[in-house]
Amino acid sequence: MTGRRGRRDNGLDAVLWSPLRDVDPRVGEHLLDVLQAAGIPAYLEPSADVGPYTREVSLPSPPTDRLFVDRGRREEAGVLVDRHADEHARQPVEAAPARADLDEDAEWSRIVAAFEAEHGRTAVDEAPSDAPPRAPHELSVLDLPEEHYEPPPPPPLPAPSPTTLYAVLLVVGGLLLIGAPGVLRLSADVGLLLGVAAIAGGVAMLVSRMRERSTGDDGDDGAVV
């Protein structure tokens, strides 16, 4: 009996293999001998289940060996295995004493290595963590962006009308005549008279301008019956 690629066989080779059944590891060696005597190629490898999504390798409980035989002689091998497996199962089997030096981790590593040698390495997902998820980061009050109210720009100042400009010039000129008549080489009495007249004229023009605006605002543009 030889072992190749992490499996146990009966020394016979075949082109195509077919899984026959899972057998008790205690009768696997006996079945290989029976099939070898019949000239049927066969080999054993540890049974393992692979998760459909996680591809996690797990062993059945109790552990079993999967028997592979030549596909062309599968029916003949099935008859021999059924007969000899049942006969061997009826024989009393003494319980093997527990090995004190058996390393379960090493045995498990051997089984996984044999499976990966046959089917390739499988990815195993990490165990889910029981730690609570981290709370989202919240900015402190001091780190929050400042909010400023920006008022809209003020409307441009309206351009003064020519009448308003003339009225202001008259008032300014009147004040100048009253305060400094000597600039125009006038006497104080003449400067006072002309200054008062200029101020009065400017004020009158401003008042008339204000009346025109108020009259225009109070006008009734409604329909006349």
C-alpha positions as YAML, in Angstrom:
chain: A
units: angstrom
residues:
- id: 1
  name: MET
  ca: [0.00, 0.00, 0.00]
- id: 2
  name: THR
  ca: [1.39, 3.40, -0.99]
- id: 3
  name: GLY
  ca: [0.52, 6.99, -0.17]
- id: 4
  name: ARG
  ca: [0.51, 9.74, -2.79]
- id: 5
  name: ARG
  ca: [-0.67, 13.34, -2.66]
- id: 6
  name: GLY
  ca: [-1.71, 13.01, 0.99]
- id: 7
  name: ARG
  ca: [-3.90, 9.92, 0.44]
- id: 8
  name: ARG
  ca: [-3.75, 6.18, 1.03]
- id: 9
  name: ASP
  ca: [-4.22, 3.84, -1.94]
- id: 10
  name: ASN
  ca: [-3.89, 0.14, -2.72]
- id: 11
  name: GLY
  ca: [-1.05, 0.55, -5.23]
- id: 12
  name: LEU
  ca: [-3.27, 0.37, -8.33]
- id: 13
  name: ASP
  ca: [-3.79, 3.36, -10.61]
- id: 14
  name: ALA
  ca: [-6.74, 4.41, -12.76]
- id: 15
  name: VAL
  ca: [-7.38, 7.05, -15.40]
- id: 16
  name: LEU
  ca: [-10.67, 8.28, -13.95]
- id: 17
  name: TRP
  ca: [-11.76, 8.13, -10.33]
- id: 18
  name: SER
  ca: [-15.25, 8.15, -8.84]
- id: 19
  name: PRO
  ca: [-16.24, 8.57, -5.17]
- id: 20
  name: LEU
  ca: [-17.99, 5.45, -3.92]
- id: 21
  name: ARG
  ca: [-18.97, 6.06, -0.30]
- id: 22
  name: ASP
  ca: [-17.76, 7.28, 3.08]
- id: 23
  name: VAL
  ca: [-16.46, 4.48, 5.27]
- id: 24
  name: ASP
  ca: [-15.37, 4.07, 8.85]
- id: 25
  name: PRO
  ca: [-11.61, 4.72, 9.13]
- id: 26
  name: ARG
  ca: [-11.32, 1.42, 11.04]
- id: 27
  name: VAL
  ca: [-12.42, -0.59, 7.98]
- id: 28
  name: GLY
  ca: [-10.81, 1.58, 5.29]
- id: 29
  name: GLU
  ca: [-7.52, -0.34, 5.24]
- id: 30
  name: HIS
  ca: [-9.37, -3.66, 5.04]
- id: 31
  name: LEU
  ca: [-11.46, -2.46, 2.08]
- id: 32
  name: LEU
  ca: [-8.33, -1.33, 0.22]
- id: 33
  name: ASP
  ca: [-6.90, -4.84, 0.64]
- id: 34
  name: VAL
  ca: [-10.14, -6.41, -0.62]
- id: 35
  name: LEU
  ca: [-10.27, -4.17, -3.69]
- id: 36
  name: GLN
  ca: [-6.57, -4.79, -4.38]
- id: 37
  name: ALA
  ca: [-7.19, -8.52, -4.35]
- id: 38
  name: ALA
  ca: [-9.99, -7.99, -6.90]
- id: 39
  name: GLY
  ca: [-7.72, -5.81, -9.07]
- id: 40
  name: ILE
  ca: [-9.79, -2.66, -8.57]
- id: 41
  name: PRO
  ca: [-7.80, 0.57, -8.08]
- id: 42
  name: ALA
  ca: [-8.91, 2.49, -4.99]
- id: 43
  name: TYR
  ca: [-7.71, 5.09, -2.51]
- id: 44
  name: LEU
  ca: [-8.88, 6.76, 0.70]
- id: 45
  name: GLU
  ca: [-8.73, 10.35, 1.85]
- id: 46
  name: PRO
  ca: [-10.23, 12.09, 4.91]
- id: 47
  name: SER
  ca: [-13.76, 13.32, 4.32]
- id: 48
  name: ALA
  ca: [-14.19, 17.06, 4.58]
- id: 49
  name: ASP
  ca: [-17.06, 19.43, 3.91]
- id: 50
  name: VAL
  ca: [-16.47, 22.83, 2.30]
- id: 51
  name: GLY
  ca: [-18.88, 25.69, 3.01]
- id: 52
  name: PRO
  ca: [-20.62, 26.95, -0.16]
- id: 53
  name: TYR
  ca: [-19.96, 30.63, 0.62]
- id: 54
  name: THR
  ca: [-17.12, 30.88, 3.12]
- id: 55
  name: ARG
  ca: [-15.18, 27.91, 1.67]
- id: 56
  name: GLU
  ca: [-14.46, 26.88, 5.25]
- id: 57
  name: VAL
  ca: [-13.23, 23.30, 5.68]
- id: 58
  name: SER
  ca: [-14.98, 21.24, 8.36]
- id: 59
  name: LEU
  ca: [-14.75, 17.55, 9.31]
- id: 60
  name: PRO
  ca: [-17.85, 15.39, 9.78]
- id: 61
  name: SER
  ca: [-18.63, 13.96, 13.19]
- id: 62
  name: PRO
  ca: [-17.71, 11.15, 13.62]
- id: 63
  name: PRO
  ca: [-14.78, 11.39, 11.18]
- id: 64
  name: THR
  ca: [-14.93, 9.23, 8.06]
- id: 65
  name: ASP
  ca: [-12.76, 8.40, 5.05]
- id: 66
  name: ARG
  ca: [-14.03, 8.83, 1.50]
- id: 67
  name: LEU
  ca: [-13.37, 5.85, -0.75]
- id: 68
  name: PHE
  ca: [-12.57, 6.50, -4.42]
- id: 69
  name: VAL
  ca: [-12.49, 3.67, -6.98]
- id: 70
  name: ASP
  ca: [-11.92, 3.21, -10.70]
- id: 71
  name: ARG
  ca: [-14.93, 4.73, -12.48]
- id: 72
  name: GLY
  ca: [-15.14, 1.85, -14.95]
- id: 73
  name: ARG
  ca: [-15.48, -0.73, -12.14]
- id: 74
  name: ARG
  ca: [-17.61, 1.27, -9.73]
- id: 75
  name: GLU
  ca: [-20.54, -1.18, -9.61]
- id: 76
  name: GLU
  ca: [-18.29, -4.17, -8.95]
- id: 77
  name: ALA
  ca: [-16.43, -2.25, -6.25]
- id: 78
  name: GLY
  ca: [-19.74, -1.22, -4.67]
- id: 79
  name: VAL
  ca: [-20.82, -4.86, -4.27]
- id: 80
  name: LEU
  ca: [-17.50, -5.84, -2.66]
- id: 81
  name: VAL
  ca: [-17.45, -2.84, -0.34]
- id: 82
  name: ASP
  ca: [-21.04, -3.38, 0.80]
- id: 83
  name: ARG
  ca: [-20.38, -7.04, 1.61]
- id: 84
  name: HIS
  ca: [-17.03, -6.67, 3.35]
- id: 85
  name: ALA
  ca: [-17.86, -3.44, 5.14]
- id: 86
  name: ASP
  ca: [-20.92, -5.05, 6.72]
- id: 87
  name: GLU
  ca: [-18.99, -8.21, 7.66]
- id: 88
  name: HIS
  ca: [-16.23, -6.18, 9.24]
- id: 89
  name: ALA
  ca: [-18.76, -4.04, 11.09]
- id: 90
  name: ARG
  ca: [-20.35, -7.14, 12.66]
- id: 91
  name: GLN
  ca: [-17.00, -8.26, 14.07]
- id: 92
  name: PRO
  ca: [-16.36, -7.07, 17.62]
- id: 93
  name: VAL
  ca: [-13.85, -4.32, 17.63]
- id: 94
  name: GLU
  ca: [-11.90, -3.60, 20.76]
- id: 95
  name: ALA
  ca: [-11.75, 0.00, 21.73]
- id: 96
  name: ALA
  ca: [-8.29, 1.34, 21.16]
- id: 97
  name: PRO
  ca: [-6.77, 2.91, 24.23]
- id: 98
  name: ALA
  ca: [-6.53, 6.65, 24.13]
- id: 99
  name: ARG
  ca: [-3.10, 7.90, 23.22]
- id: 100
  name: ALA
  ca: [-1.76, 10.23, 25.82]
- id: 101
  name: ASP
  ca: [0.79, 11.67, 23.41]
- id: 102
  name: LEU
  ca: [-1.76, 12.43, 20.64]
- id: 103
  name: ASP
  ca: [-1.59, 16.07, 19.61]
- id: 104
  name: GLU
  ca: [-5.03, 17.09, 18.35]
- id: 105
  name: ASP
  ca: [-3.71, 20.28, 16.74]
- id: 106
  name: ALA
  ca: [-1.04, 18.37, 14.84]
- id: 107
  name: GLU
  ca: [-3.59, 15.76, 13.72]
- id: 108
  name: TRP
  ca: [-5.97, 18.45, 12.53]
- id: 109
  name: SER
  ca: [-3.12, 20.18, 10.66]
- id: 110
  name: ARG
  ca: [-2.26, 16.88, 8.98]
- id: 111
  name: ILE
  ca: [-5.85, 16.38, 7.81]
- id: 112
  name: VAL
  ca: [-6.14, 19.94, 6.49]
- id: 113
  name: ALA
  ca: [-2.77, 19.66, 4.72]
- id: 114
  name: ALA
  ca: [-3.89, 16.42, 3.04]
- id: 115
  name: PHE
  ca: [-7.12, 18.05, 1.87]
- id: 116
  name: GLU
  ca: [-5.34, 21.16, 0.56]
- id: 117
  name: ALA
  ca: [-2.79, 19.01, -1.26]
- id: 118
  name: GLU
  ca: [-5.68, 17.37, -3.13]
- id: 119
  name: HIS
  ca: [-8.05, 20.32, -3.67]
- id: 120
  name: GLY
  ca: [-5.89, 23.38, -3.23]
- id: 121
  name: ARG
  ca: [-5.76, 25.95, -0.46]
- id: 122
  name: THR
  ca: [-9.07, 27.42, 0.67]
- id: 123
  name: ALA
  ca: [-9.64, 30.87, 2.14]
- id: 124
  name: VAL
  ca: [-11.15, 30.99, 5.61]
- id: 125
  name: ASP
  ca: [-12.98, 34.11, 6.74]
- id: 126
  name: GLU
  ca: [-11.97, 35.70, 10.00]
- id: 127
  name: ALA
  ca: [-14.21, 35.15, 12.99]
- id: 128
  name: PRO
  ca: [-16.70, 37.99, 13.51]
- id: 129
  name: SER
  ca: [-15.77, 40.40, 16.25]
- id: 130
  name: ASP
  ca: [-18.12, 41.05, 19.17]
- id: 131
  name: ALA
  ca: [-16.79, 44.57, 19.68]
- id: 132
  name: PRO
  ca: [-19.42, 47.30, 19.15]
- id: 133
  name: PRO
  ca: [-19.01, 49.43, 16.04]
- id: 134
  name: ARG
  ca: [-17.14, 52.68, 16.45]
- id: 135
  name: ALA
  ca: [-19.27, 55.76, 16.86]
- id: 136
  name: PRO
  ca: [-19.11, 58.24, 13.98]
- id: 137
  name: HIS
  ca: [-16.74, 61.12, 14.50]
- id: 138
  name: GLU
  ca: [-18.54, 64.25, 15.64]
- id: 139
  name: LEU
  ca: [-17.02, 67.71, 15.51]
- id: 140
  name: SER
  ca: [-16.91, 69.64, 18.75]
- id: 141
  name: VAL
  ca: [-18.64, 72.98, 19.10]
- id: 142
  name: LEU
  ca: [-15.32, 74.82, 18.78]
- id: 143
  name: ASP
  ca: [-14.48, 72.96, 15.53]
- id: 144
  name: LEU
  ca: [-17.78, 73.76, 13.82]
- id: 145
  name: PRO
  ca: [-17.50, 76.30, 11.01]
- id: 146
  name: GLU
  ca: [-18.60, 79.79, 11.98]
- id: 147
  name: GLU
  ca: [-21.71, 81.16, 10.36]
- id: 148
  name: HIS
  ca: [-21.72, 84.88, 9.52]
- id: 149
  name: TYR
  ca: [-24.63, 86.85, 8.17]
- id: 150
  name: GLU
  ca: [-23.54, 88.97, 5.27]
- id: 151
  name: PRO
  ca: [-26.11, 91.65, 4.44]
- id: 152
  name: PRO
  ca: [-26.63, 92.51, 0.81]
- id: 153
  name: PRO
  ca: [-24.71, 95.52, -0.47]
- id: 154
  name: PRO
  ca: [-26.58, 98.84, -0.05]
- id: 155
  name: PRO
  ca: [-28.17, 100.30, -3.14]
- id: 156
  name: PRO
  ca: [-26.21, 103.09, -4.83]
- id: 157
  name: LEU
  ca: [-27.04, 106.64, -3.79]
- id: 158
  name: PRO
  ca: [-29.31, 108.42, -6.24]
- id: 159
  name: ALA
  ca: [-27.66, 111.19, -8.21]
- id: 160
  name: PRO
  ca: [-28.90, 114.64, -7.09]
- id: 161
  name: SER
  ca: [-30.95, 116.60, -9.56]
- id: 162
  name: PRO
  ca: [-29.62, 119.92, -10.98]
- id: 163
  name: THR
  ca: [-32.22, 121.88, -8.97]
- id: 164
  name: THR
  ca: [-30.95, 120.39, -5.73]
- id: 165
  name: LEU
  ca: [-27.36, 121.21, -6.65]
- id: 166
  name: TYR
  ca: [-28.24, 124.83, -7.39]
- id: 167
  name: ALA
  ca: [-30.10, 125.16, -4.10]
- id: 168
  name: VAL
  ca: [-27.14, 123.78, -2.13]
- id: 169
  name: LEU
  ca: [-24.75, 126.12, -3.94]
- id: 170
  name: LEU
  ca: [-26.96, 129.09, -3.07]
- id: 171
  name: VAL
  ca: [-27.02, 128.15, 0.60]
- id: 172
  name: VAL
  ca: [-23.23, 127.66, 0.69]
- id: 173
  name: GLY
  ca: [-22.66, 130.91, -1.20]
- id: 174
  name: GLY
  ca: [-24.98, 132.78, 1.17]
- id: 175
  name: LEU
  ca: [-23.09, 131.51, 4.20]
- id: 176
  name: LEU
  ca: [-19.83, 132.57, 2.57]
- id: 177
  name: LEU
  ca: [-21.17, 136.08, 1.87]
- id: 178
  name: ILE
  ca: [-22.35, 136.47, 5.44]
- id: 179
  name: GLY
  ca: [-19.21, 135.08, 7.03]
- id: 180
  name: ALA
  ca: [-16.51, 136.49, 4.73]
- id: 181
  name: PRO
  ca: [-17.81, 139.32, 2.50]
- id: 182
  name: GLY
  ca: [-14.30, 140.65, 2.09]
- id: 183
  name: VAL
  ca: [-13.43, 137.74, -0.22]
- id: 184
  name: LEU
  ca: [-15.61, 139.36, -2.89]
- id: 185
  name: ARG
  ca: [-14.56, 142.87, -1.74]
- id: 186
  name: LEU
  ca: [-18.01, 143.65, -0.39]
- id: 187
  name: SER
  ca: [-18.97, 145.52, 2.71]
- id: 188
  name: ALA
  ca: [-20.46, 143.72, 5.65]
- id: 189
  name: ASP
  ca: [-23.94, 145.14, 5.05]
- id: 190
  name: VAL
  ca: [-24.00, 144.23, 1.38]
- id: 191
  name: GLY
  ca: [-22.58, 140.77, 2.11]
- id: 192
  name: LEU
  ca: [-25.22, 140.21, 4.80]
- id: 193
  name: LEU
  ca: [-28.02, 141.27, 2.46]
- id: 194
  name: LEU
  ca: [-26.83, 139.15, -0.43]
- id: 195
  name: GLY
  ca: [-26.06, 136.17, 1.83]
- id: 196
  name: VAL
  ca: [-29.52, 136.18, 3.38]
- id: 197
  name: ALA
  ca: [-31.09, 136.43, -0.05]
- id: 198
  name: ALA
  ca: [-29.00, 133.53, -1.38]
- id: 199
  name: ILE
  ca: [-29.80, 131.34, 1.61]
- id: 200
  name: ALA
  ca: [-33.50, 132.16, 1.35]
- id: 201
  name: GLY
  ca: [-33.49, 131.34, -2.36]
- id: 202
  name: GLY
  ca: [-31.70, 128.03, -1.83]
- id: 203
  name: VAL
  ca: [-34.06, 127.00, 0.98]
- id: 204
  name: ALA
  ca: [-37.05, 127.95, -1.15]
- id: 205
  name: MET
  ca: [-35.79, 125.80, -4.01]
- id: 206
  name: LEU
  ca: [-35.27, 122.81, -1.68]
- id: 207
  name: VAL
  ca: [-38.75, 123.19, -0.18]
- id: 208
  name: SER
  ca: [-40.33, 123.39, -3.61]
- id: 209
  name: ARG
  ca: [-38.42, 120.29, -4.65]
- id: 210
  name: MET
  ca: [-39.73, 118.39, -1.63]
- id: 211
  name: ARG
  ca: [-43.30, 119.51, -2.41]
- id: 212
  name: GLU
  ca: [-43.00, 118.24, -5.96]
- id: 213
  name: ARG
  ca: [-41.97, 114.80, -4.69]
- id: 214
  name: SER
  ca: [-44.79, 114.61, -2.14]
- id: 215
  name: THR
  ca: [-47.32, 115.70, -4.76]
- id: 216
  name: GLY
  ca: [-46.11, 113.02, -7.18]
- id: 217
  name: ASP
  ca: [-46.39, 110.30, -4.51]
- id: 218
  name: ASP
  ca: [-49.93, 111.29, -3.48]
- id: 219
  name: GLY
  ca: [-51.27, 111.40, -7.02]
- id: 220
  name: ASP
  ca: [-54.12, 109.02, -7.82]
- id: 221
  name: ASP
  ca: [-53.40, 107.01, -10.94]
- id: 222
  name: GLY
  ca: [-56.63, 105.01, -10.67]
- id: 223
  name: ALA
  ca: [-59.37, 104.93, -13.26]
- id: 224
  name: VAL
  ca: [-61.68, 107.94, -13.47]
- id: 225
  name: VAL
  ca: [-65.42, 107.18, -13.64]
...
